[in-house]
Amino acid sequence: MFFLVALFGGVIGTAAIVKALFLVNFQELSIVVLLQKLQPVFSIALAALILKERLKRRFITWAVLALGASYFLVFGFNLPDIHAEEKTVYAALFALLAAFSFGSSTVFSKKVLLKYSFQAGTFFRYGFSTVILLIVVIVGGKITQFNEVTTVNWMYFLIIAFTTGSGAIFLYYYGLTRIRAMLATMCELFFPISAIFFDFVFNGKILNAVQWVAAIIMIFAIIKLSQPVKAKNE
């Protein structure tokens, strides 16, 4: 199970989303962002199948509302900018693969954390991921590229490792030990909110009226989703 967490969440999912972003040159991100919204769908379905978590009608209602609000938070009343170019099609497929991989990783992680601590979960996830990717790099003949990494590159790698990498996963596993996998994957919808916040801080972009309403609705829906867990210890 640790191996599956690392394979899907640490290797396939990460590599797929990065590949998708490279295919669109980090410019036309709408299709990538849109397909990432399917991650909760995969997580919820697998949680019901593997973890036997019950799908209550109230949960489905608030989950659908949160998913819908997340769409309007990112795109407003606009349609996603989807082009029929070959690279965009490949980017869409990689983004879909990433959504499935991250969604399944959430469920596998919950399965692991039923028995092991979140510290152990974080350690083994990165341990297995490192071994798998080291093999991939060696087999792919890319090991010599280590010589091309500059001091600045290493600094950025370290920042990523201790923030969006191990730091974020450590906190994520800590929370996952206390809530259901279904709720955890819905909480991940706060990602677009944080992205928009940093976009405002660093780029000065402000939400429009539709996005503000969507953000409020999404936060409210996620709060409602958490209430049954606290009240009934589900």
mmCIF file of C-alpha atoms in Angstrom:
data_model
loop_
_atom_site.group_PDB
_atom_site.id
_atom_site.type_symbol
_atom_site.label_atom_id
_atom_site.label_comp_id
_atom_site.label_asym_id
_atom_site.label_seq_id
_atom_site.Cartn_x
_atom_site.Cartn_y
_atom_site.Cartn_z
ATOM 1 C CA MET A 1 0.000 0.000 0.000
ATOM 2 C CA PHE A 2 2.919 2.366 0.717
ATOM 3 C CA PHE A 3 4.253 1.527 -2.731
ATOM 4 C CA LEU A 4 0.893 2.360 -4.350
ATOM 5 C CA VAL A 5 0.753 5.707 -2.524
ATOM 6 C CA ALA A 6 4.238 6.565 -3.803
ATOM 7 C CA LEU A 7 3.606 5.238 -7.298
ATOM 8 C CA PHE A 8 0.355 7.136 -7.893
ATOM 9 C CA GLY A 9 0.732 10.218 -5.679
ATOM 10 C CA GLY A 10 4.489 10.676 -5.675
ATOM 11 C CA VAL A 11 5.445 9.536 -9.185
ATOM 12 C CA ILE A 12 2.663 9.150 -11.774
ATOM 13 C CA GLY A 13 0.455 12.005 -10.557
ATOM 14 C CA THR A 14 3.309 14.491 -10.116
ATOM 15 C CA ALA A 15 5.003 13.576 -13.400
ATOM 16 C CA ALA A 16 1.696 13.709 -15.295
ATOM 17 C CA ILE A 17 0.668 17.168 -14.058
ATOM 18 C CA VAL A 18 4.152 18.604 -14.668
ATOM 19 C CA LYS A 19 4.165 17.096 -18.174
ATOM 20 C CA ALA A 20 0.743 18.629 -18.844
ATOM 21 C CA LEU A 21 1.964 22.062 -17.741
ATOM 22 C CA PHE A 22 5.067 21.781 -19.922
ATOM 23 C CA LEU A 23 2.955 20.822 -22.947
ATOM 24 C CA VAL A 24 0.999 24.089 -22.659
ATOM 25 C CA ASN A 25 4.155 26.044 -21.724
ATOM 26 C CA PHE A 26 2.573 27.064 -18.395
ATOM 27 C CA GLN A 27 0.341 29.436 -20.389
ATOM 28 C CA GLU A 28 -2.988 27.839 -21.370
ATOM 29 C CA LEU A 29 -3.711 26.357 -17.970
ATOM 30 C CA SER A 30 -7.524 26.229 -18.156
ATOM 31 C CA ILE A 31 -7.800 22.673 -19.466
ATOM 32 C CA VAL A 32 -5.294 21.431 -16.877
ATOM 33 C CA VAL A 33 -7.073 23.187 -14.020
ATOM 34 C CA LEU A 34 -10.484 22.005 -15.206
ATOM 35 C CA LEU A 35 -9.537 18.345 -15.405
ATOM 36 C CA GLN A 36 -7.876 18.521 -11.987
ATOM 37 C CA LYS A 37 -11.387 19.206 -10.654
ATOM 38 C CA LEU A 38 -12.192 15.568 -11.410
ATOM 39 C CA GLN A 39 -9.845 14.450 -8.632
ATOM 40 C CA PRO A 40 -12.591 14.421 -5.952
ATOM 41 C CA VAL A 41 -14.765 12.287 -8.224
ATOM 42 C CA PHE A 42 -12.093 9.584 -8.360
ATOM 43 C CA SER A 43 -11.358 9.887 -4.634
ATOM 44 C CA ILE A 44 -14.984 9.647 -3.567
ATOM 45 C CA ALA A 45 -15.676 6.669 -5.836
ATOM 46 C CA LEU A 46 -12.576 4.793 -4.645
ATOM 47 C CA ALA A 47 -13.233 5.668 -0.987
ATOM 48 C CA ALA A 48 -16.674 4.110 -1.272
ATOM 49 C CA LEU A 49 -15.243 1.063 -3.059
ATOM 50 C CA ILE A 50 -12.029 0.434 -1.088
ATOM 51 C CA LEU A 51 -12.622 2.052 2.308
ATOM 52 C CA LYS A 52 -16.371 1.314 2.381
ATOM 53 C CA GLU A 53 -17.128 4.935 3.296
ATOM 54 C CA ARG A 54 -20.844 5.609 3.001
ATOM 55 C CA LEU A 55 -22.113 8.055 0.403
ATOM 56 C CA LYS A 56 -24.929 9.936 2.112
ATOM 57 C CA ARG A 57 -27.321 12.124 0.162
ATOM 58 C CA ARG A 58 -26.371 15.205 2.176
ATOM 59 C CA PHE A 59 -22.685 14.641 1.439
ATOM 60 C CA ILE A 60 -23.348 14.318 -2.300
ATOM 61 C CA THR A 61 -25.398 17.543 -2.305
ATOM 62 C CA TRP A 62 -22.719 19.653 -0.625
ATOM 63 C CA ALA A 63 -19.918 17.974 -2.593
ATOM 64 C CA VAL A 64 -21.590 18.792 -5.915
ATOM 65 C CA LEU A 65 -22.136 22.378 -4.740
ATOM 66 C CA ALA A 66 -18.451 22.700 -3.749
ATOM 67 C CA LEU A 67 -17.297 21.279 -7.092
ATOM 68 C CA GLY A 68 -19.587 23.614 -9.028
ATOM 69 C CA ALA A 69 -18.422 26.623 -7.015
ATOM 70 C CA SER A 70 -14.783 25.704 -7.661
ATOM 71 C CA TYR A 71 -15.454 25.841 -11.416
ATOM 72 C CA PHE A 72 -16.910 29.371 -11.205
ATOM 73 C CA LEU A 73 -14.079 30.398 -8.877
ATOM 74 C CA VAL A 74 -11.540 29.543 -11.585
ATOM 75 C CA PHE A 75 -13.457 30.376 -14.789
ATOM 76 C CA GLY A 76 -16.344 32.648 -13.753
ATOM 77 C CA PHE A 77 -19.058 32.602 -16.419
ATOM 78 C CA ASN A 78 -16.484 31.860 -19.117
ATOM 79 C CA LEU A 79 -15.939 28.532 -20.844
ATOM 80 C CA PRO A 80 -12.521 26.874 -20.496
ATOM 81 C CA ASP A 81 -10.130 27.869 -23.254
ATOM 82 C CA ILE A 82 -9.781 24.487 -24.954
ATOM 83 C CA HIS A 83 -7.994 24.270 -28.306
ATOM 84 C CA ALA A 84 -7.937 21.285 -30.621
ATOM 85 C CA GLU A 85 -4.163 21.389 -30.951
ATOM 86 C CA GLU A 86 -2.315 18.109 -30.525
ATOM 87 C CA LYS A 87 -0.322 19.313 -27.505
ATOM 88 C CA THR A 88 -3.483 20.465 -25.759
ATOM 89 C CA VAL A 89 -5.082 17.055 -26.272
ATOM 90 C CA TYR A 90 -2.043 15.354 -24.764
ATOM 91 C CA ALA A 91 -2.024 17.881 -21.911
ATOM 92 C CA ALA A 92 -5.673 17.064 -21.210
ATOM 93 C CA LEU A 93 -4.908 13.334 -21.074
ATOM 94 C CA PHE A 94 -1.970 13.877 -18.714
ATOM 95 C CA ALA A 95 -4.098 16.139 -16.487
ATOM 96 C CA LEU A 96 -6.795 13.458 -16.378
ATOM 97 C CA LEU A 97 -4.182 10.859 -15.445
ATOM 98 C CA ALA A 98 -2.914 13.177 -12.692
ATOM 99 C CA ALA A 99 -6.435 13.657 -11.318
ATOM 100 C CA PHE A 100 -6.961 9.899 -11.150
ATOM 101 C CA SER A 101 -3.520 9.303 -9.621
ATOM 102 C CA PHE A 102 -3.859 11.958 -6.894
ATOM 103 C CA GLY A 103 -7.416 10.858 -6.155
ATOM 104 C CA SER A 104 -6.416 7.216 -5.749
ATOM 105 C CA SER A 105 -3.392 8.232 -3.683
ATOM 106 C CA THR A 106 -5.694 9.928 -1.173
ATOM 107 C CA VAL A 107 -7.617 6.694 -0.686
ATOM 108 C CA PHE A 108 -4.491 4.525 -0.466
ATOM 109 C CA SER A 109 -3.018 6.997 2.039
ATOM 110 C CA LYS A 110 -6.110 6.786 4.232
ATOM 111 C CA LYS A 111 -5.847 2.997 4.129
ATOM 112 C CA VAL A 112 -2.224 3.226 5.318
ATOM 113 C CA LEU A 113 -2.984 5.774 8.032
ATOM 114 C CA LEU A 114 -5.555 3.480 9.595
ATOM 115 C CA LYS A 115 -2.577 1.506 10.926
ATOM 116 C CA TYR A 116 0.509 3.759 10.746
ATOM 117 C CA SER A 117 1.290 7.285 11.960
ATOM 118 C CA PHE A 118 1.243 10.281 9.642
ATOM 119 C CA GLN A 119 5.003 10.651 10.205
ATOM 120 C CA ALA A 120 5.564 7.127 8.909
ATOM 121 C CA GLY A 121 3.194 7.763 6.010
ATOM 122 C CA THR A 122 5.150 10.842 4.938
ATOM 123 C CA PHE A 123 8.508 9.080 5.285
ATOM 124 C CA PHE A 124 7.548 5.993 3.282
ATOM 125 C CA ARG A 125 5.761 8.002 0.592
ATOM 126 C CA TYR A 126 8.903 10.011 -0.133
ATOM 127 C CA GLY A 127 11.168 7.012 0.417
ATOM 128 C CA PHE A 128 9.419 4.853 -2.153
ATOM 129 C CA SER A 129 8.956 7.803 -4.539
ATOM 130 C CA THR A 130 12.694 8.546 -4.417
ATOM 131 C CA VAL A 131 13.642 4.952 -5.162
ATOM 132 C CA ILE A 132 11.138 4.648 -8.038
ATOM 133 C CA LEU A 133 12.182 7.926 -9.649
ATOM 134 C CA LEU A 134 15.887 7.177 -9.183
ATOM 135 C CA ILE A 135 15.367 3.982 -11.176
ATOM 136 C CA VAL A 136 13.472 5.935 -13.847
ATOM 137 C CA VAL A 137 16.264 8.533 -14.086
ATOM 138 C CA ILE A 138 18.987 5.897 -14.326
ATOM 139 C CA VAL A 139 17.133 3.771 -16.898
ATOM 140 C CA GLY A 140 16.280 6.899 -18.886
ATOM 141 C CA GLY A 141 19.935 7.924 -18.981
ATOM 142 C CA LYS A 142 19.247 11.273 -17.287
ATOM 143 C CA ILE A 143 21.521 10.807 -14.286
ATOM 144 C CA THR A 144 24.186 13.036 -15.876
ATOM 145 C CA GLN A 145 21.814 16.022 -15.692
ATOM 146 C CA PHE A 146 22.702 16.383 -12.006
ATOM 147 C CA ASN A 147 25.873 18.115 -13.209
ATOM 148 C CA GLU A 148 23.738 20.792 -14.889
ATOM 149 C CA VAL A 149 21.909 21.818 -11.717
ATOM 150 C CA THR A 150 23.068 25.228 -10.501
ATOM 151 C CA THR A 151 23.220 26.534 -6.943
ATOM 152 C CA VAL A 152 20.114 28.637 -7.597
ATOM 153 C CA ASN A 153 18.303 25.535 -8.888
ATOM 154 C CA TRP A 154 19.173 23.637 -5.707
ATOM 155 C CA MET A 155 17.854 26.533 -3.644
ATOM 156 C CA TYR A 156 14.533 26.428 -5.495
ATOM 157 C CA PHE A 157 14.396 22.641 -5.109
ATOM 158 C CA LEU A 158 14.856 23.000 -1.354
ATOM 159 C CA ILE A 159 12.123 25.643 -1.103
ATOM 160 C CA ILE A 160 9.742 23.383 -3.028
ATOM 161 C CA ALA A 161 10.711 20.377 -0.903
ATOM 162 C CA PHE A 162 9.980 22.064 2.428
ATOM 163 C CA THR A 163 6.805 23.919 1.338
ATOM 164 C CA THR A 164 4.687 22.300 -1.365
ATOM 165 C CA GLY A 165 6.618 19.043 -0.952
ATOM 166 C CA SER A 166 7.229 17.325 2.370
ATOM 167 C CA GLY A 167 5.851 20.205 4.446
ATOM 168 C CA ALA A 168 2.475 20.147 2.734
ATOM 169 C CA ILE A 169 2.272 16.335 2.684
ATOM 170 C CA PHE A 170 3.171 16.167 6.390
ATOM 171 C CA LEU A 171 0.270 18.480 7.265
ATOM 172 C CA TYR A 172 -1.996 16.667 4.819
ATOM 173 C CA TYR A 173 -1.374 13.258 6.400
ATOM 174 C CA TYR A 174 -1.839 14.743 9.861
ATOM 175 C CA GLY A 175 -5.313 15.904 8.847
ATOM 176 C CA LEU A 176 -6.112 12.717 6.955
ATOM 177 C CA THR A 177 -5.703 10.676 10.154
ATOM 178 C CA ARG A 178 -8.655 12.572 11.644
ATOM 179 C CA ILE A 179 -11.183 12.822 8.801
ATOM 180 C CA ARG A 180 -12.605 10.606 6.079
ATOM 181 C CA ALA A 181 -10.920 10.378 2.679
ATOM 182 C CA MET A 182 -14.054 11.789 1.015
ATOM 183 C CA LEU A 183 -13.936 14.933 3.133
ATOM 184 C CA ALA A 184 -10.178 15.257 2.707
ATOM 185 C CA THR A 185 -10.447 15.346 -1.060
ATOM 186 C CA MET A 186 -13.166 18.011 -0.883
ATOM 187 C CA CYS A 187 -10.959 20.132 1.372
ATOM 188 C CA GLU A 188 -8.378 20.071 -1.412
ATOM 189 C CA LEU A 189 -10.710 22.401 -3.317
ATOM 190 C CA PHE A 190 -9.195 25.170 -1.216
ATOM 191 C CA PHE A 191 -6.296 24.937 -3.675
ATOM 192 C CA PRO A 192 -7.836 27.437 -6.151
ATOM 193 C CA ILE A 193 -8.592 29.790 -3.267
ATOM 194 C CA SER A 194 -4.961 29.788 -2.151
ATOM 195 C CA ALA A 195 -3.814 30.161 -5.764
ATOM 196 C CA ILE A 196 -6.024 33.217 -6.214
ATOM 197 C CA PHE A 197 -4.810 34.650 -2.895
ATOM 198 C CA PHE A 198 -1.162 34.397 -3.959
ATOM 199 C CA ASP A 199 -2.083 35.744 -7.390
ATOM 200 C CA PHE A 200 -3.407 38.834 -5.612
ATOM 201 C CA VAL A 201 -0.373 39.150 -3.322
ATOM 202 C CA PHE A 202 2.274 38.759 -6.013
ATOM 203 C CA ASN A 203 0.469 39.911 -9.183
ATOM 204 C CA GLY A 204 -2.117 42.345 -7.845
ATOM 205 C CA LYS A 205 -5.058 40.496 -9.453
ATOM 206 C CA ILE A 206 -8.404 40.842 -7.656
ATOM 207 C CA LEU A 207 -11.396 38.512 -7.781
ATOM 208 C CA ASN A 208 -14.463 39.652 -9.666
ATOM 209 C CA ALA A 209 -17.955 39.523 -8.152
ATOM 210 C CA VAL A 210 -18.717 36.036 -9.507
ATOM 211 C CA GLN A 211 -15.490 34.618 -8.088
ATOM 212 C CA TRP A 212 -16.114 36.162 -4.674
ATOM 213 C CA VAL A 213 -19.575 34.576 -4.531
ATOM 214 C CA ALA A 214 -18.147 31.230 -5.713
ATOM 215 C CA ALA A 215 -15.402 31.343 -3.065
ATOM 216 C CA ILE A 216 -17.923 32.030 -0.301
ATOM 217 C CA ILE A 217 -20.226 29.239 -1.501
ATOM 218 C CA MET A 218 -17.357 26.770 -1.722
ATOM 219 C CA ILE A 219 -16.098 27.547 1.779
ATOM 220 C CA PHE A 220 -19.642 27.265 3.136
ATOM 221 C CA ALA A 221 -20.166 23.906 1.367
ATOM 222 C CA ILE A 222 -16.909 22.491 2.743
ATOM 223 C CA ILE A 223 -17.850 23.631 6.263
ATOM 224 C CA LYS A 224 -21.201 21.872 5.901
ATOM 225 C CA LEU A 225 -19.370 18.773 4.684
ATOM 226 C CA SER A 226 -17.270 18.693 7.846
ATOM 227 C CA GLN A 227 -20.211 19.011 10.254
ATOM 228 C CA PRO A 228 -21.406 15.363 10.061
ATOM 229 C CA VAL A 229 -17.835 14.215 10.772
ATOM 230 C CA LYS A 230 -17.633 16.307 13.931
ATOM 231 C CA ALA A 231 -21.171 15.618 15.093
ATOM 232 C CA LYS A 232 -21.367 11.885 14.408
ATOM 233 C CA ASN A 233 -17.682 10.980 14.303
ATOM 234 C CA GLU A 234 -18.051 9.470 10.822
#
